[in-house]
Tab-separated table of C-alpha atoms and ligand atoms in Angstrom:
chain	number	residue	atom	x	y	z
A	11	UNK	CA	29.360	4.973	2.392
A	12	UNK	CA	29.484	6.630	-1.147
A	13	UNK	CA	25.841	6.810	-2.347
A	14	UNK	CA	25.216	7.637	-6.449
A	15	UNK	CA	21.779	9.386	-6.806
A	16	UNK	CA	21.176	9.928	-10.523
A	17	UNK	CA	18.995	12.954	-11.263
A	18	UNK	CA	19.586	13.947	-7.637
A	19	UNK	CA	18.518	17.881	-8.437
A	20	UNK	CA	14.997	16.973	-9.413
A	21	UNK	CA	11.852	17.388	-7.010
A	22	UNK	CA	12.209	13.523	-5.605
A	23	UNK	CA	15.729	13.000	-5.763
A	24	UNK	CA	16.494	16.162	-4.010
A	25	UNK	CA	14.445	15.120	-1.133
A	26	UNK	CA	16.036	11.732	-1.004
A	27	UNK	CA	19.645	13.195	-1.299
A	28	UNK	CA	18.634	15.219	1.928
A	29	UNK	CA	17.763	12.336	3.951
A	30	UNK	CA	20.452	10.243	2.810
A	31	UNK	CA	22.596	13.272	3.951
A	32	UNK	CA	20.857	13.710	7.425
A	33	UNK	CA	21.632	9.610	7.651
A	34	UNK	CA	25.598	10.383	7.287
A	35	UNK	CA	25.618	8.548	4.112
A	36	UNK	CA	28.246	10.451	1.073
A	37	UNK	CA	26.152	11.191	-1.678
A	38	UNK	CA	27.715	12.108	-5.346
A	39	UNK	CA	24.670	13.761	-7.271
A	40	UNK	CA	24.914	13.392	-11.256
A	41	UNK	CA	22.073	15.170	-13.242
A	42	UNK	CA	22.095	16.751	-16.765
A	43	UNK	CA	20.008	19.417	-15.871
A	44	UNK	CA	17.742	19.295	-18.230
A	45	UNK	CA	14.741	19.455	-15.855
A	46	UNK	CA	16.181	20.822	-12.657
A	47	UNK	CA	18.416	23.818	-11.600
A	48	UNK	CA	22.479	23.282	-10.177
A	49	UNK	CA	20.796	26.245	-7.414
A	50	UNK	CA	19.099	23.121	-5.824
A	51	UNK	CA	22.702	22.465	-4.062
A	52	UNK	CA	22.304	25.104	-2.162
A	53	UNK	CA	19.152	24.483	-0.956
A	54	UNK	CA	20.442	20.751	-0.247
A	55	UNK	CA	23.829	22.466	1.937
A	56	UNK	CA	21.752	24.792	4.197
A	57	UNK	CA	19.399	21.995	4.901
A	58	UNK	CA	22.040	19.370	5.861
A	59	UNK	CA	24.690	21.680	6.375
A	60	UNK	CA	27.069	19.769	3.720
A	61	UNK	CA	27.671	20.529	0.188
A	62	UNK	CA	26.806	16.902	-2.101
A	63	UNK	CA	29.726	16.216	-4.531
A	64	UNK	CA	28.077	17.359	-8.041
A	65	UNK	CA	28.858	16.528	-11.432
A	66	UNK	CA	26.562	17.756	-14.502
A	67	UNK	CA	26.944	14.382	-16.688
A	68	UNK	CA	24.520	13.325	-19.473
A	69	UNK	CA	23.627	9.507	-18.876
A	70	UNK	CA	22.173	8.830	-22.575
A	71	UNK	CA	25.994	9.576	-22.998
A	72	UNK	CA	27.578	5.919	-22.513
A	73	UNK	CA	31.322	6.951	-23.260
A	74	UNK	CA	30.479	9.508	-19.818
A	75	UNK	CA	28.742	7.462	-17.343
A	76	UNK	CA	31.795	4.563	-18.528
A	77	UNK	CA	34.374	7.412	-17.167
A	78	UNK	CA	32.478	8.374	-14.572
A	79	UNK	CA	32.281	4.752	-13.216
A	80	UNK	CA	35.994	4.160	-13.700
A	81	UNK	CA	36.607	7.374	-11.232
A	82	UNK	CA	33.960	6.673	-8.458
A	83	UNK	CA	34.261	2.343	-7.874
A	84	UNK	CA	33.750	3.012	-4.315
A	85	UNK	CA	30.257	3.615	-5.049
A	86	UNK	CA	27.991	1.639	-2.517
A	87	UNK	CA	24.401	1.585	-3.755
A	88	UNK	CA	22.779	3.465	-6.586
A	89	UNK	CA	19.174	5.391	-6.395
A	90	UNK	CA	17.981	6.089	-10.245
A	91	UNK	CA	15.845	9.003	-10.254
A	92	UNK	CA	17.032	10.080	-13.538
A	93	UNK	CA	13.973	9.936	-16.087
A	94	UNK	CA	11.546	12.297	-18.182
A	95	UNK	CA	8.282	12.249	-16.579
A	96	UNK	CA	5.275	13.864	-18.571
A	97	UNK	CA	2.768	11.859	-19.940
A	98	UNK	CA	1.787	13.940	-22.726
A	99	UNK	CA	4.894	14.676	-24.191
A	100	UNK	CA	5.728	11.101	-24.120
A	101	UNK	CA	2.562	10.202	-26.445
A	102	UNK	CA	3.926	12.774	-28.661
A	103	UNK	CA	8.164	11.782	-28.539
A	104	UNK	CA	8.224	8.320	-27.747
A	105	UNK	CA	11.643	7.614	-28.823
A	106	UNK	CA	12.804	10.711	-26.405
A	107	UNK	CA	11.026	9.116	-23.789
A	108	UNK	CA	12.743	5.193	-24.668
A	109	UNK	CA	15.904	6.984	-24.780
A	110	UNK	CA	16.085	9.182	-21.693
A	111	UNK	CA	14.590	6.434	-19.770
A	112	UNK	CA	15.743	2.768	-20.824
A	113	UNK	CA	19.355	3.397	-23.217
A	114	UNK	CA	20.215	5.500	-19.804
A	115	UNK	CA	18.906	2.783	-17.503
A	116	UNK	CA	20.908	0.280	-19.608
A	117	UNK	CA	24.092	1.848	-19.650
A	118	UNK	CA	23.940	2.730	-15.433
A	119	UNK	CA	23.500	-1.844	-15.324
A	120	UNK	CA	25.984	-2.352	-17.368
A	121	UNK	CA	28.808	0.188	-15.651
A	122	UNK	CA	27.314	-1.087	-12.470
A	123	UNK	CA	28.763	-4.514	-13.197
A	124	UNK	CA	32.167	-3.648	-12.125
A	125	UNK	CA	31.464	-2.421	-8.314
A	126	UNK	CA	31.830	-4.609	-5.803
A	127	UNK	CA	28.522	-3.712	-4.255
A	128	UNK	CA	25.724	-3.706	-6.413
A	129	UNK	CA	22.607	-1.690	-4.851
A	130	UNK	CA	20.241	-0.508	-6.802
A	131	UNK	CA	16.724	1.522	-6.271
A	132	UNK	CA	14.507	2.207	-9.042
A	133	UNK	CA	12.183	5.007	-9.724
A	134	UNK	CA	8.623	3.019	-10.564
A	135	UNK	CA	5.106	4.188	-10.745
A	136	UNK	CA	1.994	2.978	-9.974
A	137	UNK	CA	1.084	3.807	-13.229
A	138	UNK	CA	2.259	-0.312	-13.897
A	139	UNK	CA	-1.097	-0.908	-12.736
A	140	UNK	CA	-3.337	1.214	-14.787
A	141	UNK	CA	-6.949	1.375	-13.762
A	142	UNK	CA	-6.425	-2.035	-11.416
A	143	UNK	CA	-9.380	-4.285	-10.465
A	144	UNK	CA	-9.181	-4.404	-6.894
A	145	UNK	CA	-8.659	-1.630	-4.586
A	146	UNK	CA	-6.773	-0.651	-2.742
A	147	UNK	CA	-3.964	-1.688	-5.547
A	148	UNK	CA	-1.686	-4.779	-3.692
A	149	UNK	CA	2.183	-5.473	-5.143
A	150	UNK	CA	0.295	-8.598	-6.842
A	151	UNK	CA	-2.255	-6.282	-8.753
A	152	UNK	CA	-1.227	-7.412	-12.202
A	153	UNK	CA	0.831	-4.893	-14.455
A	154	UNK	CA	-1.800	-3.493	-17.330
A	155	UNK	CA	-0.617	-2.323	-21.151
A	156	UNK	CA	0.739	1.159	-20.409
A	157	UNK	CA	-1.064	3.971	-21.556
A	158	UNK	CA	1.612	6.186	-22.305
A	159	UNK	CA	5.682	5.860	-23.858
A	160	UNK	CA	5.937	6.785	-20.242
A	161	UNK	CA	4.277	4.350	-18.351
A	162	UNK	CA	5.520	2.158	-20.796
A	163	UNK	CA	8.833	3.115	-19.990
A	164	UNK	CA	8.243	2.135	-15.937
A	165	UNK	CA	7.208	-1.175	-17.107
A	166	UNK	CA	9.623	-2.288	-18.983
A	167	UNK	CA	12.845	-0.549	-16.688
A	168	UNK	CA	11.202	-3.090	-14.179
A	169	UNK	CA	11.859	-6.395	-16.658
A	170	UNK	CA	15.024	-5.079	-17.417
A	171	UNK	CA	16.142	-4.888	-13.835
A	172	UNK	CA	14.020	-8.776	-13.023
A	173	UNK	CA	16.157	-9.701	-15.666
A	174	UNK	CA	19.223	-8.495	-14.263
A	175	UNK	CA	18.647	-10.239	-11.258
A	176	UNK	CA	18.193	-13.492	-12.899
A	177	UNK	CA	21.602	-14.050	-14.564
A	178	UNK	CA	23.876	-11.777	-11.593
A	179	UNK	CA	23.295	-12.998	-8.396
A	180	UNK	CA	25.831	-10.105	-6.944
A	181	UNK	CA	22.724	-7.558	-8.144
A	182	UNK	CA	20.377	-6.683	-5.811
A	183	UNK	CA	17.545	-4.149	-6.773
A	184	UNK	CA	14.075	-3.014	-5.344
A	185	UNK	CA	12.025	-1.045	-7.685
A	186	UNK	CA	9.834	1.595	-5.716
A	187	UNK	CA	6.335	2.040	-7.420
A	188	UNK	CA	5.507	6.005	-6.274
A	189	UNK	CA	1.521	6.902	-6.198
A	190	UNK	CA	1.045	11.249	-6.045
A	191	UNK	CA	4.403	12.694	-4.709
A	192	UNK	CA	3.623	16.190	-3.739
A	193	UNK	CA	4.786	18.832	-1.088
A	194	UNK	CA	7.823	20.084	-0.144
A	195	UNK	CA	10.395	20.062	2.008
A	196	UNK	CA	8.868	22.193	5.231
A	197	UNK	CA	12.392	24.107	5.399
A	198	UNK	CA	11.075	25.741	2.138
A	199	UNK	CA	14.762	25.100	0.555
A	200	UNK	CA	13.903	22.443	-2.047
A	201	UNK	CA	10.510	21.967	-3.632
A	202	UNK	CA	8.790	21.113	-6.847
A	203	UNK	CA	9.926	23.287	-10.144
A	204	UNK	CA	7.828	22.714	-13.013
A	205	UNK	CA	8.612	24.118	-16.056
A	206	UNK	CA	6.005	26.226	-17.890
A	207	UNK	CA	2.120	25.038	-17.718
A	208	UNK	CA	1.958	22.238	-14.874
A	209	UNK	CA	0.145	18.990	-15.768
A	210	UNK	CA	0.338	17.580	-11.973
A	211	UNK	CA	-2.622	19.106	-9.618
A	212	UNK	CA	-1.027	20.397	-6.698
A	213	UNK	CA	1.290	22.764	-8.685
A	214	UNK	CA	-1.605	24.054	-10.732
A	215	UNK	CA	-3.910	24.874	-7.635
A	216	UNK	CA	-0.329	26.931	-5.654
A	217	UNK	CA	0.171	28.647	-8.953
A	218	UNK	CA	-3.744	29.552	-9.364
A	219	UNK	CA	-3.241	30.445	-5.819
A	220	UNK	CA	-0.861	32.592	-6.359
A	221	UNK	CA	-2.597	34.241	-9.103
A	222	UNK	CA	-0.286	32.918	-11.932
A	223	UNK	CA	-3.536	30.728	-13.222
A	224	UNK	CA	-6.429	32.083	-13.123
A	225	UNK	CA	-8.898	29.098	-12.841
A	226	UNK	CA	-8.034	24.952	-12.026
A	227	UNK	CA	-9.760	22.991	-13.899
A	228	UNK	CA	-11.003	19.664	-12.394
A	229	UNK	CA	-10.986	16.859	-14.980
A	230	UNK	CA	-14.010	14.776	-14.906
A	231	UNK	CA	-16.988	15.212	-12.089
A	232	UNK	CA	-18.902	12.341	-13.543
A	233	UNK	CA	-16.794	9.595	-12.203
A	234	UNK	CA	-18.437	6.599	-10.577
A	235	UNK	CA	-16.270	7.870	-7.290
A	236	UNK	CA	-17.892	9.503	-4.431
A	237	UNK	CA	-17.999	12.844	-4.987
A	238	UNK	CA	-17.269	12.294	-9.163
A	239	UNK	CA	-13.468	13.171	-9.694
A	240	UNK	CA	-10.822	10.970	-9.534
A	241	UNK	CA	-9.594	9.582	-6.469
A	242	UNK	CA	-5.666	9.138	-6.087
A	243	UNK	CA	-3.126	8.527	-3.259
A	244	UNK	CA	-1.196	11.628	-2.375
A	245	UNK	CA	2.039	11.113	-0.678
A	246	UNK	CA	4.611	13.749	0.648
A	247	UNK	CA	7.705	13.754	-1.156
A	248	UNK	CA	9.312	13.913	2.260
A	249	UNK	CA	7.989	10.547	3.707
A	250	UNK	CA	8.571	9.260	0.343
A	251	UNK	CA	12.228	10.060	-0.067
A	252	UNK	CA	12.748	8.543	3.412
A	253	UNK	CA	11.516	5.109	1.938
A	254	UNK	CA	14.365	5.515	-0.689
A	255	UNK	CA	16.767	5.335	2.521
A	256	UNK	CA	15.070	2.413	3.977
A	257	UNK	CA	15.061	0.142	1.073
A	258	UNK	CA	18.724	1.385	0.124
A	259	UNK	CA	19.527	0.216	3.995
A	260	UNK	CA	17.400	-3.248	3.185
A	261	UNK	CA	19.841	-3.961	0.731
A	262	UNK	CA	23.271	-2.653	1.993
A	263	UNK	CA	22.537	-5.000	4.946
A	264	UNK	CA	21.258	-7.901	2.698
A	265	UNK	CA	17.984	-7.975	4.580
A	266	UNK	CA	16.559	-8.411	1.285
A	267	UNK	CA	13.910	-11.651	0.601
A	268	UNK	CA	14.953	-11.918	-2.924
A	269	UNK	CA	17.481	-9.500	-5.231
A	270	UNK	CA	14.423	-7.957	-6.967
A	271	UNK	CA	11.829	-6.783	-4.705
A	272	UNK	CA	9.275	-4.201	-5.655
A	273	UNK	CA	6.656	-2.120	-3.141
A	274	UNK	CA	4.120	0.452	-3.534
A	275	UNK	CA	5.058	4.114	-2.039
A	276	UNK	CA	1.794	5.492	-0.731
A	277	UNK	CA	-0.244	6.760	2.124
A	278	UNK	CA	-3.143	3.796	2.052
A	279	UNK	CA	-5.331	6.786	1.609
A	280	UNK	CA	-7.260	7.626	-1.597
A	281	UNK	CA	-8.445	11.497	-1.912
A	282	UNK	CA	-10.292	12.626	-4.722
A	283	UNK	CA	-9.871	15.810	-6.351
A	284	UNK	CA	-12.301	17.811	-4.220
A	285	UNK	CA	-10.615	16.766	-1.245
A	286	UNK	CA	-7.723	17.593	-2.212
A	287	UNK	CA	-8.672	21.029	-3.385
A	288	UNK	CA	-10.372	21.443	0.542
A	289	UNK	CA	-7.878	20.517	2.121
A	290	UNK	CA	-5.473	23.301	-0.135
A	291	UNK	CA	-8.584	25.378	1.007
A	292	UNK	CA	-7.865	24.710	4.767
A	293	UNK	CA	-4.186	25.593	4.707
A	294	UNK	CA	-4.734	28.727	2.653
A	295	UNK	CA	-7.722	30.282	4.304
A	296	UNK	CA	-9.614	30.771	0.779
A	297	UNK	CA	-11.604	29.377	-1.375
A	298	UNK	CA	-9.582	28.232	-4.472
A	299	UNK	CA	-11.443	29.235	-8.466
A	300	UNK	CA	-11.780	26.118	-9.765
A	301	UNK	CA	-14.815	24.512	-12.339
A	302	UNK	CA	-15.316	21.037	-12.987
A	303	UNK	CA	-15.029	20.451	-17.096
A	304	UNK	CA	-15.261	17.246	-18.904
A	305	UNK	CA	-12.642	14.029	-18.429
A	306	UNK	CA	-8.752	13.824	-19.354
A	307	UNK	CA	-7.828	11.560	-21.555
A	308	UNK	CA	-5.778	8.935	-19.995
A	309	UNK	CA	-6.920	9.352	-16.014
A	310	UNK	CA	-7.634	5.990	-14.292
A	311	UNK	CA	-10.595	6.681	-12.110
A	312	UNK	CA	-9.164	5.412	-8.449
A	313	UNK	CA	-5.569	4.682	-8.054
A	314	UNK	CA	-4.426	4.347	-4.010
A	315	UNK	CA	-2.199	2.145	-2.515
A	316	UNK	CA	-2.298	-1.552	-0.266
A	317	UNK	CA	0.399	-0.564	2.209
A	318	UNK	CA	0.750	-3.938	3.925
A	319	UNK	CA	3.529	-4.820	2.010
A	320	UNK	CA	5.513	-1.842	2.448
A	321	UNK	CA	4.625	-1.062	6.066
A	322	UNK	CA	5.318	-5.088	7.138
A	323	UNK	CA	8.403	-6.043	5.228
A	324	UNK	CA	9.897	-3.132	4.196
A	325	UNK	CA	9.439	-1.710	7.639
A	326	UNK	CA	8.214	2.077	6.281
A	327	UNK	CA	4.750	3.844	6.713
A	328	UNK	CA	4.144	7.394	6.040
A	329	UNK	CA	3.777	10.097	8.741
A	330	UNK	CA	2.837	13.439	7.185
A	331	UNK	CA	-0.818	14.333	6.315
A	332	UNK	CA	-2.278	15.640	2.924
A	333	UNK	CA	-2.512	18.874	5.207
A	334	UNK	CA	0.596	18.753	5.880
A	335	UNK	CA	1.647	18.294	2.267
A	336	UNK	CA	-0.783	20.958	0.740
A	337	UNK	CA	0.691	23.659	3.621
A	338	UNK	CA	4.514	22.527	2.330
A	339	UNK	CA	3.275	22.877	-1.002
A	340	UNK	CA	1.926	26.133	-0.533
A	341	UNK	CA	5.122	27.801	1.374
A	342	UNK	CA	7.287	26.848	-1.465
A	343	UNK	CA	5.275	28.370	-4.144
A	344	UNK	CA	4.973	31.584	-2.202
A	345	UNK	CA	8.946	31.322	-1.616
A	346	UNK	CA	9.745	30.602	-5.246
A	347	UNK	CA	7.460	33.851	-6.323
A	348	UNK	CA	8.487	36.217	-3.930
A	349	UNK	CA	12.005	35.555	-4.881
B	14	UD1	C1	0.290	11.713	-13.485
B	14	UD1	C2	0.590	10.747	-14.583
B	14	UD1	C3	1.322	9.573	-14.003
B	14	UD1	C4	2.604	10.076	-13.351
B	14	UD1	C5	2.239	11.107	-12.286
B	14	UD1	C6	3.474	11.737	-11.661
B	14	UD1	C7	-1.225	11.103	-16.220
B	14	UD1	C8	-2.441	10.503	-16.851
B	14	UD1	N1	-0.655	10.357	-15.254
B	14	UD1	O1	-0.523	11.046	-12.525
B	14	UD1	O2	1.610	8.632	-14.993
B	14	UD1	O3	3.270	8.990	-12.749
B	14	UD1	O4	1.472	12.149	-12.868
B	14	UD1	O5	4.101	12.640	-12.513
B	14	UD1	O6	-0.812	12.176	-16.551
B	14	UD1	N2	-6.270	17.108	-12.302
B	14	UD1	C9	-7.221	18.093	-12.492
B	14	UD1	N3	-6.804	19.299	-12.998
B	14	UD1	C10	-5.506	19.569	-13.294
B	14	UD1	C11	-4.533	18.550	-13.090
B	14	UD1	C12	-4.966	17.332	-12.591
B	14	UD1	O7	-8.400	17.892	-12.234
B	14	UD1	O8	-5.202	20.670	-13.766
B	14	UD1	C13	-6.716	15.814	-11.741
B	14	UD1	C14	-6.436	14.644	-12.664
B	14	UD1	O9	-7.507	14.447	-13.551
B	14	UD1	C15	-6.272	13.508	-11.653
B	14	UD1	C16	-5.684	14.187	-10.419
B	14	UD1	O10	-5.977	15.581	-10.576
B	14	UD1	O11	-7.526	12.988	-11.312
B	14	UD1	C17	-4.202	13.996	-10.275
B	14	UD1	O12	-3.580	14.375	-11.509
B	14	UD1	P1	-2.011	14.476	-11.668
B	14	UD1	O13	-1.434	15.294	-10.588
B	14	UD1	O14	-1.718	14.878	-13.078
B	14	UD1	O15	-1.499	12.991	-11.397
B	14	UD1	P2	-1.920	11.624	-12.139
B	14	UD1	O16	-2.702	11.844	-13.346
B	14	UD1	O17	-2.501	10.733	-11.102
């Protein structure tokens, strides 16, 4: 079964086409590049062992991803990973951010029309939820007024899909709402590749690790949390790209309740930022140079994931540790510098 997985060389969609691969499904990869590196395919062949058709295609490029439609009709079920992803920049290029992320999203729906299967997973965030009220966050949390072009742009790819599914019965779609995806794959082949200063946490502590950055700061140790900093849900991109291929198999097999389903992708578990920096510390040996300065703008406080949703219906639960995704984590950096 032909598989499309948009933005397929990026840190989760690489992991996903992996475990699609391992599950004997075809994948065709289409990615512009633009945040990712075409050497990714080989890291994806000596993991699985098979080479992932490839073609470098711009989707904010409708007259392309019309052509590209025409040629592959076979296609099965779609997984969307395509998307820019930093907050920051997003505040300060919103229409960037609305284009990469909804005229591409748009144009994918529409070609997707003509297939006679219509499968489609969608790359969502738990940043729909904002600072929730209750924790831990539940699929019925209500979505807050994003914070970010970003954010923004999660929320409304999600309405645009629900409102797919109303008026074409023959679309079926379950958005995937991710909380921290970190690690790597324990092969060391594929991994995370940020591109100049990182914003995420984990990357900054491997690179001060490493000794590219000299000092992590932690954001905020005045948080009514129980140590101070911010408490989040870490999940490793491995156990997470494996919930891609169980909610692509819910629909193929039409075991879905409704043709728009959403779930949260997390571990249940909320770490805060000193935890996360010990348990780095217990994988690496060392202690790790870090101060605590004042807040970030835009942090929620405590953001982790009700997994009852995901674990009952869905049929999914994670099995790797934040251990186990700090020592991943840690491999790949030391790969990627002694290259
Ligand atoms: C961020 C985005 C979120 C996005 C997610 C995945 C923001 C506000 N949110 O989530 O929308 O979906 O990345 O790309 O950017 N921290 C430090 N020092 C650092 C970096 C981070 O203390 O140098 C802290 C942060 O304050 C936070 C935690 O580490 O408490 C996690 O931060 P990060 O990895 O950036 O993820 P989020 O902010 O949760």
């Amino acid at each position: 079964m032909k598989i499309l997985v948009t933005g397929g060389l990026g840190f989760i969609g690489s992991h996903t086409v992996v475990e699609l691969q391992n599950e004997g499904y075809e994948v065709v990869i289409i990615d512009n590049l633009s945040n990712s590196s075409v050497e990714v395919l080989d890291g994806i062949t000596a993991i699985t062992g098979t080479k992932p058709y490839f073609e470098k295609l711009d989707l904010k490029i409708k007259g392309d991803v019309q052509s590209f439609f025409k040629k592959h009709n076979d296609i099965a079920g779609v997984i969307h990973f395509a998307a820019s992803k930093a907050v920051g920049e997003s505040v300060n290029n919103p229409l960037m951010y609305y284009e990469n992320n909804i005229n591409t999203l748009v144009y994918v729906l529409q070609e997707m029309k003509q297939l006679n299967s219509q499968n489609f997973i969608f790359s969502s965030s738990c940043t729909v939820y904002g600072q929730a009220d209750e924790l831990p966050i539940t699929e019925n949390a209500p979505v807050k007024l994003a914070e970010s072009p970003y954010g923004n742009t999660k929320q409304i790819g999600e309405e645009i899909i629900k409102d797919t599914c109303k008026v074409n019965k023959n679309f079926n779609s379950i958005a995937l709402r991710y909380f921290n995806p970190i690690g790597a794959h324990p092969s060391t082949k594929i991994g995370e590749l940020p591109i100049g200063v990182p914003q995420n946490l984990v990357p900054f502590i491997t690179q001060t690790a490493i000794g590219m950055r000299e000092q992590l700061l932690v954001f905020g140790g005045d948080y009514p949390t129980r140590d101070g900093t911010c408490i989040r849900d870490y999940i490793h991109v491995v156990d997470l790209a494996k919930a891609h291929v169980v909610a692509l198999q819910r629909l193929l097999s039409g075991k879905n309740n409704s043709n728009f389903e959403f779930f949260n992708l997390g571990t249940g578990k909320g770490s805060s930022v000193l935890e996360a920096i010990k348990s780095f510390e217990s994988v690496w040996g060392k202690k790790l140079n870090y101060k605590v300065v004042g807040r970030r703008s835009g942090d929620v406080i405590s953001a982790y994931a009700d997994t009852n949703k995901v674990n009952n219906v869905l049929g999914w639960k994670t099995k790797l540790t934040l251990d186990d995704a700090m020592e991943s984590a840690w491999k790949w950096e030391q790969k990627i510098r002694n290259k």
